[in-house]
Amino acid sequence: MAYDLITMGRIGVDLYPLQTGVPLPQVTSFGKFLGGSATNVAVAASRLGRSTAVITRTGEDPFGDYLHQALRDFGVDDRWVTPVPGLATPITFCEVFPPDDFPLYFYRRPKAPDLEIDAHELDLDAIAATRIFWVTGTGLSEEPSRTATLAALAHRARTGTTVFDLDWRPMFWSDPAEARPFYEEALRHTTVAVGNLDEVEVATGVREPQAAARALLDAGVELAVVKQGPKGVLAVNAKGESAEVPPLPVDVLNGLGAGDAFGGSLCHGLLEGWDLEKIMRYANAAGAIVASRLECSSAMPTVEEIEAAVAAGAVL
């Protein structure tokens, strides 16, 4: 079976406070959710009717069991989610201070199992066959995940659509200055690059959106997607086509997860063969919908919800 989308990267348990505007020391109740950027992208695309799977690893513990069950409940194939004895499934806490302050606290020490993905264990035939393959910058931060990520990209050899989510998390790198060469190597094998201004600067050394998009295209990708925060999103492809779409008005509850919803909708639009502006408009709407909700994975929108938001010009 060839999937619509296979993602590779982070997984974990999100423990999000059920009280907003309250610092963690004073929070008394939490909700437990499936988390991890690459995993959430697979969930988001599955919610839109796509066949998806994720390549990642968990601890051999009850939280790992929970993640398997959650993936199945969301319709994401978990066959390549394997346990790592001796390491704990990661947990992420956040604080929720709408509209724009959502501190994250990652518990991934001494090492996250998703950084133990090994190149020798990859199903390279499935990676080559999937319509879209999605990798993240976090997967480049440590070995053996770094070698596995680059090996998967090299084997895929730019067949189909290969997306590099720049996913810059400085706390995951012992020396952030060493990231760029690995980002440059990944870009050589990918057809689509997605990142915000901080992330494109890490990858290219350029921050101005148009120049950063051009630098990503010069690095070898066919489509550069630059998220500009309050200014919306810019997309430029190798054919010279571009689209710049403003954000959708929304009352933000929790901005975390919006980028993953954007990614799942981006994949859906690419698979549908939509033009750039429609892809970006729908992806923006998907992100805005999740930003209006507390959780991430279980907040991913349906096709009908995205279409309603696009039609209304806002998340109602």
Coordinates of C-alpha atoms in Angstrom, one line a residue:
M1 CA 0.0 0.0 0.0
A2 CA 1.3 3.4 -0.9
Y3 CA 0.3 6.1 1.6
D4 CA -0.7 9.7 0.8
L5 CA 1.7 10.9 3.5
I6 CA 4.4 9.4 5.7
T7 CA 5.9 11.7 8.3
M8 CA 9.1 11.1 10.3
G9 CA 10.0 12.8 13.6
R10 CA 8.8 13.8 17.0
I11 CA 6.1 12.1 19.1
G12 CA 5.2 12.6 22.7
V13 CA 2.5 13.3 25.3
D14 CA 1.2 16.9 25.6
L15 CA 0.0 17.7 29.1
Y16 CA -1.8 21.0 28.6
P17 CA -3.4 23.0 31.4
L18 CA -7.1 23.2 31.4
Q19 CA -6.9 26.6 32.9
T20 CA -5.8 29.6 30.8
G21 CA -3.9 32.6 32.0
V22 CA -2.5 30.6 35.0
P23 CA 1.2 29.9 35.5
L24 CA 2.2 26.2 35.8
P25 CA 2.9 26.3 39.6
Q26 CA -0.7 27.3 40.1
V27 CA -2.3 24.9 37.5
T28 CA -4.4 22.2 39.1
S29 CA -5.7 20.2 36.1
F30 CA -4.3 19.1 32.8
G31 CA -5.5 17.4 29.7
K32 CA -3.5 14.5 28.1
F33 CA -3.1 14.6 24.3
L34 CA -1.0 13.0 21.5
G35 CA 1.7 15.5 20.5
G36 CA 4.9 16.0 18.5
S37 CA 5.1 18.1 15.3
A38 CA 5.6 15.3 12.7
T39 CA 2.9 13.2 14.4
N40 CA 0.4 16.1 14.5
V41 CA 0.9 16.7 10.7
A42 CA 0.0 13.1 10.1
V43 CA -3.1 13.4 12.3
A44 CA -4.1 16.7 10.5
A45 CA -3.9 15.1 7.1
S46 CA -5.7 12.0 8.3
R47 CA -8.5 14.2 9.5
L48 CA -8.8 15.5 5.9
G49 CA -9.3 12.0 4.5
R50 CA -5.7 11.1 3.7
S51 CA -4.0 7.8 4.4
T52 CA -1.1 8.6 6.7
A53 CA 1.6 6.9 8.8
V54 CA 4.4 8.1 11.1
I55 CA 7.9 6.9 11.6
T56 CA 9.0 7.5 15.2
R57 CA 9.8 5.9 18.5
T58 CA 8.4 5.9 22.0
G59 CA 9.4 4.7 25.4
E60 CA 8.5 1.2 26.5
D61 CA 6.0 2.5 29.0
P62 CA 2.3 3.3 29.6
F63 CA 2.6 6.7 27.8
G64 CA 4.0 4.9 24.8
D65 CA 1.0 2.6 24.9
Y66 CA -1.3 5.6 25.0
L67 CA 0.4 7.1 21.9
H68 CA -0.2 3.9 19.9
Q69 CA -3.8 3.9 20.9
A70 CA -4.2 7.6 20.1
L71 CA -2.6 7.2 16.7
R72 CA -5.0 4.4 15.8
D73 CA -8.0 6.4 17.0
F74 CA -6.9 9.2 14.7
G75 CA -6.5 6.8 11.7
V76 CA -2.7 7.1 11.6
D77 CA -0.8 3.9 10.8
D78 CA 1.5 3.1 13.8
R79 CA 3.4 0.2 12.3
W80 CA 6.7 2.1 12.3
V81 CA 6.3 3.4 15.8
T82 CA 8.6 1.3 17.9
P83 CA 9.7 1.3 21.6
V84 CA 13.2 2.1 22.9
P85 CA 13.9 0.2 26.1
G86 CA 15.4 2.3 28.8
L87 CA 14.1 5.7 27.5
A88 CA 11.0 7.4 28.7
T89 CA 8.3 8.6 26.3
P90 CA 8.7 12.5 26.1
I91 CA 6.2 14.8 27.9
T92 CA 5.6 18.4 27.0
F93 CA 4.0 21.0 29.2
C94 CA 2.8 24.4 28.1
E95 CA 1.4 27.5 29.7
V96 CA -1.5 29.2 28.0
F97 CA -1.5 33.0 28.0
P98 CA -3.7 34.1 25.0
P99 CA -3.3 35.6 22.6
D100 CA 0.4 35.2 21.9
D101 CA 2.3 33.7 24.9
F102 CA 2.5 29.9 25.1
P103 CA 5.8 28.8 26.7
L104 CA 6.7 25.2 26.1
Y105 CA 8.6 22.9 28.5
F106 CA 10.1 19.8 26.9
Y107 CA 10.9 16.8 29.0
R108 CA 13.2 14.8 26.7
R109 CA 16.2 13.8 28.8
P110 CA 18.5 12.0 28.9
K111 CA 17.3 11.5 25.3
A112 CA 14.0 11.3 23.4
P113 CA 13.2 7.9 21.8
D114 CA 12.3 9.7 18.6
L115 CA 16.0 10.6 18.2
E116 CA 16.8 6.9 18.2
I117 CA 15.3 6.2 14.8
D118 CA 18.0 4.1 13.0
A119 CA 18.6 4.1 9.3
H120 CA 18.9 0.3 9.2
E121 CA 15.3 -0.1 10.5
L122 CA 13.7 2.2 7.9
D123 CA 11.2 0.7 5.4
L124 CA 12.8 2.5 2.4
D125 CA 10.4 1.0 -0.1
A126 CA 7.5 2.6 1.7
I127 CA 9.3 5.9 2.0
A128 CA 10.0 5.8 -1.7
A129 CA 6.4 4.9 -2.6
T130 CA 4.5 7.4 -0.5
R131 CA 3.0 10.4 -2.3
I132 CA 4.4 12.9 0.2
F133 CA 7.3 12.3 2.6
W134 CA 7.7 14.8 5.5
V135 CA 10.8 15.2 7.7
T136 CA 11.7 17.8 10.3
G137 CA 14.7 19.8 11.5
T138 CA 14.5 18.3 14.9
G139 CA 15.3 14.9 13.3
L140 CA 18.7 16.3 12.3
S141 CA 19.7 17.4 15.8
E142 CA 21.2 14.1 17.1
E143 CA 22.4 10.7 16.0
P144 CA 21.2 8.2 14.9
S145 CA 18.1 10.2 13.8
R146 CA 20.3 12.6 11.8
T147 CA 21.8 9.8 9.6
A148 CA 18.4 8.1 9.4
T149 CA 16.7 11.3 8.2
L150 CA 19.3 12.0 5.6
A151 CA 19.4 8.4 4.4
A152 CA 15.6 8.4 4.0
L153 CA 15.8 11.6 2.0
A154 CA 18.7 10.4 -0.2
H155 CA 16.8 7.1 -0.9
R156 CA 13.7 9.0 -1.9
A157 CA 15.8 11.0 -4.3
R158 CA 13.2 13.8 -4.7
T159 CA 10.5 11.4 -6.1
G160 CA 7.0 12.6 -5.5
T161 CA 6.7 15.5 -3.0
T162 CA 9.3 15.6 -0.2
V163 CA 8.7 18.2 2.5
F164 CA 11.3 19.6 4.9
D165 CA 9.7 21.2 7.9
L166 CA 12.5 23.4 9.1
D167 CA 11.2 23.0 12.7
W168 CA 14.0 24.9 14.5
R169 CA 14.1 24.2 18.2
P170 CA 17.4 25.6 19.6
M171 CA 17.0 23.7 22.9
F172 CA 17.4 20.4 20.9
W173 CA 20.9 21.3 19.7
S174 CA 24.0 21.1 21.8
D175 CA 25.5 23.7 19.5
P176 CA 22.9 25.6 17.4
A177 CA 25.7 26.9 15.1
E178 CA 26.2 23.4 13.7
A179 CA 22.7 23.1 12.4
R180 CA 23.0 24.9 9.0
P181 CA 25.2 22.3 7.2
F182 CA 22.7 19.6 8.0
Y183 CA 19.8 21.8 7.0
E184 CA 21.6 22.5 3.7
E185 CA 22.1 18.8 3.1
A186 CA 18.4 18.1 3.7
L187 CA 17.4 20.8 1.4
R188 CA 19.3 19.2 -1.4
H189 CA 16.9 16.2 -1.3
T190 CA 13.6 18.0 -0.7
T191 CA 11.0 19.6 -3.0
V192 CA 9.2 21.7 -0.5
A193 CA 10.6 23.7 2.4
V194 CA 8.3 25.2 5.1
G195 CA 9.4 27.5 8.0
N196 CA 8.8 30.7 9.9
L197 CA 11.2 33.6 9.8
D198 CA 13.5 32.3 12.5
E199 CA 13.6 28.9 10.8
V200 CA 14.4 30.1 7.3
E201 CA 17.2 32.3 8.8
V202 CA 18.7 29.2 10.4
A203 CA 18.5 27.3 7.1
T204 CA 19.7 30.1 4.7
G205 CA 21.2 33.0 6.8
V206 CA 18.5 35.2 5.3
R207 CA 15.5 36.6 7.2
E208 CA 13.7 38.9 4.7
P209 CA 10.8 36.7 3.4
Q210 CA 11.2 37.2 -0.3
A211 CA 15.0 36.8 -0.1
A212 CA 14.6 33.8 2.2
A213 CA 12.2 32.2 -0.3
R214 CA 14.6 32.8 -3.1
A215 CA 17.5 31.3 -1.0
L216 CA 15.4 28.2 -0.4
L217 CA 14.7 27.8 -4.1
D218 CA 18.4 28.3 -4.9
A219 CA 19.2 25.5 -2.4
G220 CA 17.2 23.2 -4.6
V221 CA 13.6 23.1 -3.5
E222 CA 10.7 23.6 -5.9
L223 CA 8.4 25.3 -3.4
A224 CA 9.3 27.6 -0.5
V225 CA 6.7 28.4 2.1
V226 CA 7.6 31.2 4.5
K227 CA 5.4 31.9 7.5
Q228 CA 5.4 35.6 8.4
G229 CA 3.4 35.6 11.6
P230 CA 0.9 38.5 11.6
K231 CA 1.7 39.2 8.0
G232 CA 0.5 35.8 6.9
V233 CA 2.3 33.3 4.6
L234 CA 4.4 33.7 1.5
A235 CA 4.7 30.8 -1.0
V236 CA 7.0 31.0 -4.1
N237 CA 7.7 28.1 -6.5
A238 CA 10.4 27.4 -9.0
K239 CA 8.1 28.4 -11.9
G240 CA 8.1 31.9 -10.7
E241 CA 4.5 31.7 -9.3
S242 CA 3.9 33.3 -5.8
A243 CA 1.1 33.8 -3.4
E244 CA 1.0 35.9 -0.2
V245 CA -2.1 35.3 1.9
P246 CA -2.9 37.2 5.1
P247 CA -3.8 35.4 8.3
L248 CA -7.5 34.6 9.0
P249 CA -9.0 36.6 11.9
V250 CA -9.4 34.4 15.0
D251 CA -9.7 34.7 18.8
V252 CA -6.6 32.8 19.8
L253 CA -6.8 30.4 22.7
N254 CA -3.6 28.4 22.1
G255 CA -1.3 29.0 19.2
L256 CA 0.5 25.7 19.6
G257 CA -0.4 23.1 17.0
A258 CA -1.5 25.7 14.4
G259 CA 1.6 25.1 12.3
D260 CA 1.0 21.4 12.3
A261 CA -2.6 21.9 11.1
F262 CA -1.2 24.2 8.4
G263 CA 1.2 21.4 7.4
G264 CA -1.5 18.7 7.2
S265 CA -3.7 21.0 5.1
L266 CA -0.7 22.0 2.9
C267 CA -0.1 18.3 2.1
H268 CA -3.8 17.9 1.3
G269 CA -3.8 20.8 -1.1
L270 CA -0.6 19.6 -2.8
L271 CA -2.2 16.2 -3.3
E272 CA -5.3 17.8 -4.7
G273 CA -3.2 19.8 -7.2
W274 CA -4.6 23.2 -6.1
D275 CA -3.0 26.4 -7.1
L276 CA -0.7 28.2 -4.6
E277 CA -3.2 30.7 -3.4
K278 CA -5.8 28.2 -2.6
I279 CA -3.4 25.9 -0.8
M280 CA -2.1 28.7 1.4
R281 CA -5.6 30.1 2.1
Y282 CA -6.9 26.7 3.2
A283 CA -3.7 25.9 5.2
N284 CA -4.0 29.3 7.0
A285 CA -7.6 28.5 7.8
A286 CA -6.7 25.1 9.2
G287 CA -4.0 26.7 11.4
A288 CA -6.4 29.4 12.6
I289 CA -9.0 26.9 13.6
V290 CA -6.6 25.0 15.8
A291 CA -5.3 28.3 17.3
S292 CA -8.9 28.8 18.5
R293 CA -8.8 25.5 20.5
L294 CA -6.9 24.3 23.5
E295 CA -5.4 21.0 22.3
C296 CA -3.4 20.2 19.2
S297 CA -4.0 16.7 17.7
S298 CA -7.6 16.3 18.7
A299 CA -8.3 19.9 17.5
M300 CA -7.3 19.2 13.9
P301 CA -10.1 20.4 11.6
T302 CA -12.2 18.6 9.1
V303 CA -12.6 19.6 5.4
E304 CA -16.0 21.1 6.2
E305 CA -14.7 23.2 9.1
I306 CA -11.9 24.6 6.9
E307 CA -14.2 25.4 4.0
A308 CA -16.6 27.1 6.4
A309 CA -13.8 29.3 7.8
V310 CA -12.5 30.2 4.3
A311 CA -16.0 31.1 3.2
A312 CA -16.6 33.2 6.3
G313 CA -13.2 34.9 6.1
A314 CA -12.7 34.2 9.8
V315 CA -12.9 31.5 12.4
L316 CA -16.3 32.0 14.0

